[in-house]
Amino acid sequence: MLEQLAQLETEALQSLEEARTLEDLDRWYHAYLGRKGALTAILRSVGSLPPEERPVVGQRANEIKQRLEAAYNARAEGVRQDQLARELEAGALDVTLPGRPVGSGHLHITTRTLRQIYAIFAEMGFQVYEARDVETDEMNFGLLNMPPHHPAREMWDTFWISERATHASPLLLRTHTSPGQIRVMRERYPEPIRVILPGKCYRYEQITARSEHQFFQVEGLAVGRRITMTDLIGTLTAFARRFYGAERRIRIRGSYFPFTEPSIEADIDCILCGGKGCRVCKYSGWLEIAGAGMVHPVVLSNGGYNPDEWSGFAFGLGVERPAMLKYGIDDIRLFYSNDLRFLRQFG
Ligand code: FA5
């Protein structure tokens, strides 16, 4: 038995030397000192030995147990240190490496364009007024001289929010910023007005390279005692030259909007070909920049202003389309498809 113990000790110490990882150590401990380990088995069997052998074998077995435990603790510490050193080396922190740059954001091209437009009109004395996105049928159409069933309503395909049949004035997503005209007039009467109304508009229409179903407009409204068409044309010309370039020429064409009389559309000479004709202007030499006109007497009185004493002009500019012209962007869908490669060009 004593011989068996000596052999066990030699073998155990040898195999402990070979343990490289904490898992190896664990296995070793179970094999010799665990509940089912070889040494534990011998210690348990001491009771069944002849009485004269018991003290000697018991004592020797306990000595070996203490030595193996001490050897195990020392080896475990060594393995832990090695493992730590290996981990530190693998995950070494190189403090001389350059840091990862933290990119700073910038304004979206639409926001930038809106701010350019605000700045130009601010110099001409226009204040910014924000109206609401969700409007009533009455504000979006009725009070703008388009009673129910007026054919001009077909000019704007509408996203309805409430049932048309069950509401006196159903809700909708505004199809243009023009309902803001009524809201400002009702709020400001009897003062003269000079405001721009920026905002998002919604149209239930096909998305194409030129048309989105959500886009921005900037409405302009001036109401005073002696406002004329000349003021409107002067204002649009001043805007076009500031926004598109000082050399721009303006062309005015007759048009139709139910809420202005007379109605016009303003074009600029093509910024790419200067009027000679090219792909951008579809070989006409001109690009449309705004719908406009003198505020219709019905609309003035719906806003609370007596059309015999007051007159006014209004215009509606897009925002994305002017930006497309200015920066040579040929697809409006790029604005809101969140492709950073596109957006970063306008930082
Ligand atoms: C209007 O919406 C009128 N309310 C403008 C107006 C205001 C006329 C005041 C008279 C007085 P129109 O539907 O043409 O007009 O739209 C005006 C501008 O909005 C267009 O010139 C264009 O720049 C922009 N726009 C219209 N539809 C879209 C669309 N689907 N996607 C992008 N921009 C659009």
XYZ file of C-alpha atoms and ligand atoms in Angstrom:
381
model
C 0.000 0.000 0.000
C 2.831 2.360 0.849
C 4.425 1.599 -2.467
C 1.171 2.310 -4.257
C 1.014 5.654 -2.483
C 4.539 6.600 -3.508
C 3.788 5.726 -7.110
C 0.607 7.751 -7.027
C 2.485 10.770 -5.731
C 5.159 10.584 -8.437
C 2.571 10.160 -11.166
C 0.389 12.964 -9.844
C 3.258 15.422 -9.579
C 4.368 14.580 -13.099
C 0.977 15.049 -14.601
C 0.585 18.350 -12.698
C 3.721 19.625 -14.430
C 1.995 19.081 -17.767
C -1.103 21.119 -16.911
C -1.091 24.254 -19.064
C -4.577 25.652 -18.652
C -7.117 26.079 -15.888
C -9.188 23.314 -17.553
C -6.171 20.927 -17.357
C -5.844 21.789 -13.667
C -9.490 21.111 -13.065
C -9.239 17.698 -14.664
C -6.108 16.918 -12.614
C -7.810 17.880 -9.342
C -10.777 15.630 -10.057
C -8.483 12.733 -10.983
C -6.482 12.792 -7.702
C -8.030 14.939 -5.011
C -11.708 15.179 -6.006
C -14.467 13.160 -4.327
C -13.861 10.303 -6.760
C -10.090 10.968 -7.069
C -7.416 8.245 -6.705
C -5.974 9.566 -3.418
C -9.393 10.105 -1.900
C -10.191 6.462 -2.696
C -7.064 5.319 -0.822
C -7.869 7.524 2.167
C -11.347 6.032 2.270
C -9.965 2.498 2.178
C -7.658 3.036 5.207
C -10.457 1.948 7.546
C -10.578 -1.480 5.980
C -6.827 -2.180 6.439
C -5.484 -4.405 9.209
C -5.294 -2.270 12.392
C -1.469 -2.280 12.548
C -1.148 -0.821 9.035
C -3.780 1.851 9.438
C -1.713 4.583 11.248
C 1.250 4.354 8.897
C -0.749 4.303 5.687
C -3.152 6.938 6.990
C -0.364 9.260 7.984
C 1.497 8.816 4.690
C -1.665 9.312 2.656
C -2.405 12.554 4.511
C 1.129 13.821 3.973
C 0.848 13.106 0.271
C -2.539 14.839 0.196
C -1.020 17.974 1.727
C 1.899 17.952 -0.679
C -0.340 17.455 -3.679
C -2.610 20.263 -2.522
C 0.350 22.595 -2.052
C 1.706 21.625 -5.491
C -1.746 22.147 -7.017
C -2.057 25.654 -5.509
C 1.396 26.656 -6.722
C 0.744 25.314 -10.222
C -2.683 26.964 -10.381
C -1.122 30.321 -9.566
C 1.504 29.797 -12.296
C -1.090 28.824 -14.891
C -3.232 31.838 -13.999
C -0.281 34.178 -14.401
C 0.627 32.619 -17.783
C -2.936 32.877 -19.014
C -3.168 36.512 -17.925
C 0.116 37.317 -19.658
C -1.137 35.652 -22.875
C -4.430 37.554 -22.743
C -2.721 40.866 -22.124
C -0.420 40.287 -25.030
C -3.257 39.298 -27.379
C -5.394 42.305 -26.480
C -2.539 44.722 -26.172
C -3.518 48.373 -26.356
C -1.362 50.344 -28.722
C -1.643 53.879 -27.440
C 0.220 55.233 -30.447
C -2.512 54.175 -32.927
C -4.523 57.109 -34.317
C -8.062 57.317 -32.885
C -11.218 56.601 -34.883
C -12.538 59.914 -36.172
C -15.932 61.003 -34.838
C -17.736 62.438 -37.853
C -19.744 65.572 -37.287
C -23.180 65.785 -38.861
C -24.465 68.589 -41.029
C -27.724 70.061 -42.206
C -29.826 68.194 -44.746
C -29.894 69.736 -48.203
C -33.593 70.591 -47.783
C -32.941 72.422 -44.507
C -30.074 74.323 -46.093
C -32.206 75.310 -49.042
C -35.045 76.390 -46.772
C -32.640 78.546 -44.762
C -31.295 80.180 -47.922
C -34.861 80.973 -48.940
C -35.677 82.396 -45.476
C -32.572 84.595 -45.572
C -33.435 86.038 -48.983
C -37.013 86.844 -48.032
C -35.996 88.114 -44.596
C -33.977 90.832 -46.357
C -37.147 91.838 -48.180
C -39.010 92.104 -44.872
C -40.896 88.766 -44.905
C -41.471 86.996 -41.592
C -41.635 83.208 -41.319
C -45.000 81.807 -40.255
C -45.585 78.118 -39.714
C -49.009 76.715 -40.430
C -50.192 73.162 -39.827
C -49.661 69.934 -41.783
C -53.080 68.477 -40.978
C -55.724 70.752 -42.421
C -59.441 70.819 -42.933
C -61.007 70.415 -46.342
C -62.356 73.928 -45.847
C -58.917 75.527 -45.350
C -57.107 73.514 -48.011
C -59.833 73.986 -50.629
C -63.107 75.680 -49.639
C -61.820 79.012 -48.356
C -59.329 79.115 -51.230
C -62.226 79.462 -53.615
C -62.630 75.757 -54.346
C -66.024 74.738 -52.954
C -66.902 71.015 -52.895
C -66.991 69.547 -56.387
C -64.975 72.428 -57.837
C -63.015 70.873 -60.711
C -59.756 72.579 -59.651
C -59.600 70.257 -56.618
C -58.475 67.642 -59.102
C -55.217 69.584 -59.468
C -54.160 68.182 -56.103
C -54.550 64.466 -55.337
C -55.253 64.292 -51.656
C -54.420 62.065 -48.689
C -57.614 62.111 -46.651
C -57.478 61.537 -42.891
C -61.196 61.341 -42.185
C -64.136 60.155 -44.221
C -65.347 62.739 -46.674
C -68.975 61.624 -46.410
C -69.316 61.823 -42.616
C -67.583 65.100 -41.760
C -68.665 68.671 -42.391
C -65.030 69.558 -43.072
C -62.994 66.367 -43.274
C -59.328 66.338 -42.333
C -56.538 65.893 -44.829
C -52.793 66.292 -45.185
C -52.359 69.685 -46.801
C -51.682 69.397 -50.522
C -50.036 72.842 -50.618
C -49.027 75.605 -48.201
C -51.764 77.949 -49.483
C -54.236 77.236 -46.628
C -51.721 79.082 -44.426
C -52.795 82.262 -46.263
C -56.214 82.089 -44.636
C -54.762 81.309 -41.205
C -52.342 84.260 -41.313
C -54.952 86.690 -42.587
C -57.416 85.712 -39.864
C -54.707 86.105 -37.238
C -53.240 89.387 -38.485
C -56.301 91.377 -39.578
C -56.349 94.410 -39.844
C -52.593 94.712 -40.205
C -50.702 94.597 -43.488
C -49.006 91.231 -44.017
C -45.664 90.158 -45.435
C -44.927 86.518 -44.576
C -43.516 83.345 -45.990
C -45.024 80.019 -44.946
C -42.695 77.066 -45.318
C -43.958 73.542 -44.813
C -44.283 69.996 -45.924
C -46.992 69.142 -48.447
C -48.480 65.775 -49.273
C -49.913 64.524 -52.528
C -51.319 61.150 -53.388
C -49.400 60.896 -56.588
C -46.947 58.729 -58.427
C -43.349 59.084 -57.232
C -41.042 59.892 -60.128
C -37.659 61.517 -60.641
C -39.415 64.931 -60.390
C -42.256 64.221 -57.968
C -42.375 62.992 -54.389
C -45.547 62.398 -52.391
C -44.034 64.482 -49.558
C -42.153 67.641 -50.427
C -41.670 71.179 -49.186
C -43.143 74.423 -50.404
C -42.621 77.997 -49.329
C -45.716 80.112 -49.687
C -45.396 83.890 -49.869
C -48.159 86.312 -48.955
C -48.241 90.101 -48.970
C -51.416 92.012 -48.159
C -51.596 95.809 -48.085
C -53.481 98.846 -49.292
C -51.793 99.260 -52.656
C -50.085 95.998 -53.541
C -49.842 95.393 -57.292
C -48.668 92.778 -59.767
C -45.466 94.830 -60.189
C -44.622 94.193 -56.518
C -45.106 90.471 -57.097
C -42.904 90.375 -60.191
C -40.242 92.503 -58.489
C -40.243 90.206 -55.454
C -39.947 87.034 -57.558
C -37.204 88.571 -59.704
C -35.231 89.645 -56.639
C -35.584 86.156 -55.200
C -34.561 84.416 -58.451
C -31.449 86.560 -58.821
C -30.368 85.989 -55.229
C -31.055 82.278 -55.312
C -30.053 81.234 -58.828
C -27.541 83.930 -59.801
C -27.486 87.683 -60.481
C -27.605 87.299 -64.272
C -30.949 85.427 -64.320
C -33.773 86.645 -66.527
C -37.397 86.153 -65.522
C -40.374 85.335 -67.708
C -43.981 85.659 -66.603
C -46.728 83.537 -68.137
C -50.469 83.663 -67.564
C -51.775 80.673 -65.585
C -54.697 79.546 -63.481
C -55.118 79.007 -59.766
C -58.576 79.321 -58.172
C -57.194 81.444 -55.300
C -55.393 84.103 -57.367
C -56.696 86.445 -60.041
C -54.882 87.044 -62.279
C -52.640 83.994 -61.897
C -49.160 83.663 -63.296
C -46.266 81.291 -63.461
C -42.700 82.567 -63.225
C -39.849 80.999 -65.182
C -36.124 81.716 -65.187
C -33.832 81.297 -68.164
C -32.259 77.866 -67.921
C -29.329 77.931 -65.523
C -27.532 75.271 -67.512
C -27.800 76.547 -71.088
C -28.739 80.198 -70.412
C -31.803 79.889 -72.657
C -30.352 78.166 -75.707
C -32.142 74.898 -74.976
C -30.853 71.732 -73.332
C -31.911 68.512 -71.621
C -32.588 70.254 -68.263
C -35.040 72.800 -69.714
C -36.409 70.238 -72.177
C -35.101 72.460 -75.007
C -37.448 75.327 -74.106
C -34.745 77.575 -72.630
C -36.909 78.237 -69.525
C -37.443 76.635 -66.117
C -40.561 77.121 -64.000
C -39.840 78.385 -60.482
C -43.161 79.499 -58.978
C -46.907 79.630 -59.261
C -48.269 82.997 -58.158
C -50.856 85.726 -58.593
C -52.865 88.486 -56.998
C -54.875 87.154 -54.046
C -58.418 86.477 -55.249
C -61.024 88.876 -53.752
C -62.966 85.882 -52.390
C -59.849 84.653 -50.568
C -59.114 88.149 -49.183
C -62.600 88.375 -47.740
C -62.429 84.793 -46.397
C -59.338 85.978 -44.540
C -61.237 88.996 -43.192
C -59.829 91.687 -45.509
C -62.232 93.826 -47.546
C -61.106 93.419 -51.191
C -62.312 96.950 -51.992
C -59.701 98.349 -49.613
C -56.993 95.720 -49.583
C -55.040 93.866 -52.213
C -52.327 91.266 -52.047
C -50.078 88.874 -53.884
C -49.214 85.251 -53.164
C -46.745 82.793 -54.568
C -45.844 79.149 -54.040
C -42.287 77.912 -54.483
C -41.114 74.346 -54.338
C -37.991 73.632 -52.277
C -36.573 70.352 -53.589
C -37.003 71.270 -57.254
C -35.146 74.605 -56.920
C -32.383 72.764 -55.036
C -32.255 70.204 -57.859
C -31.796 72.981 -60.394
C -29.200 74.775 -58.337
C -27.063 71.732 -57.558
C -27.698 69.717 -60.730
C -29.551 66.847 -58.993
C -31.556 64.826 -61.460
C -33.704 62.703 -59.147
C -35.847 64.027 -56.280
C -35.950 60.550 -54.675
C -32.350 61.024 -53.568
C -33.430 63.657 -51.013
C -35.165 61.285 -48.623
C -33.664 57.889 -49.349
C -31.004 58.402 -46.637
C -28.025 57.562 -48.808
C -25.161 59.248 -46.963
C -23.005 59.278 -50.107
C -25.539 61.675 -51.613
C -26.269 63.710 -48.484
C -22.615 64.259 -47.537
C -22.034 66.208 -50.728
C -24.061 69.040 -49.237
C -22.312 69.288 -45.879
C -49.426 75.080 -55.826
O -49.336 74.182 -54.999
C -50.021 76.424 -55.471
N -50.549 76.381 -54.129
C -48.944 77.480 -55.646
C -49.455 78.888 -55.533
C -49.388 79.554 -54.331
C -50.031 79.525 -56.628
C -49.860 80.859 -54.193
C -50.520 80.830 -56.516
C -50.414 81.470 -55.324
P -48.221 73.713 -57.683
O -49.106 72.505 -57.570
O -47.779 74.070 -59.032
O -48.912 74.960 -57.065
O -46.959 73.506 -56.745
C -46.024 74.538 -56.531
C -44.599 73.985 -56.518
O -44.490 72.884 -55.622
C -44.144 73.409 -57.861
O -43.653 74.425 -58.697
C -43.054 72.450 -57.428
O -41.844 73.138 -57.231
C -43.551 71.952 -56.102
N -44.183 70.638 -56.278
C -45.449 70.365 -56.632
N -45.676 69.038 -56.656
C -44.525 68.456 -56.286
C -44.095 67.084 -56.092
N -44.937 66.077 -56.244
N -42.820 66.858 -55.713
C -41.972 67.898 -55.524
N -42.301 69.189 -55.673
C -43.555 69.473 -56.043
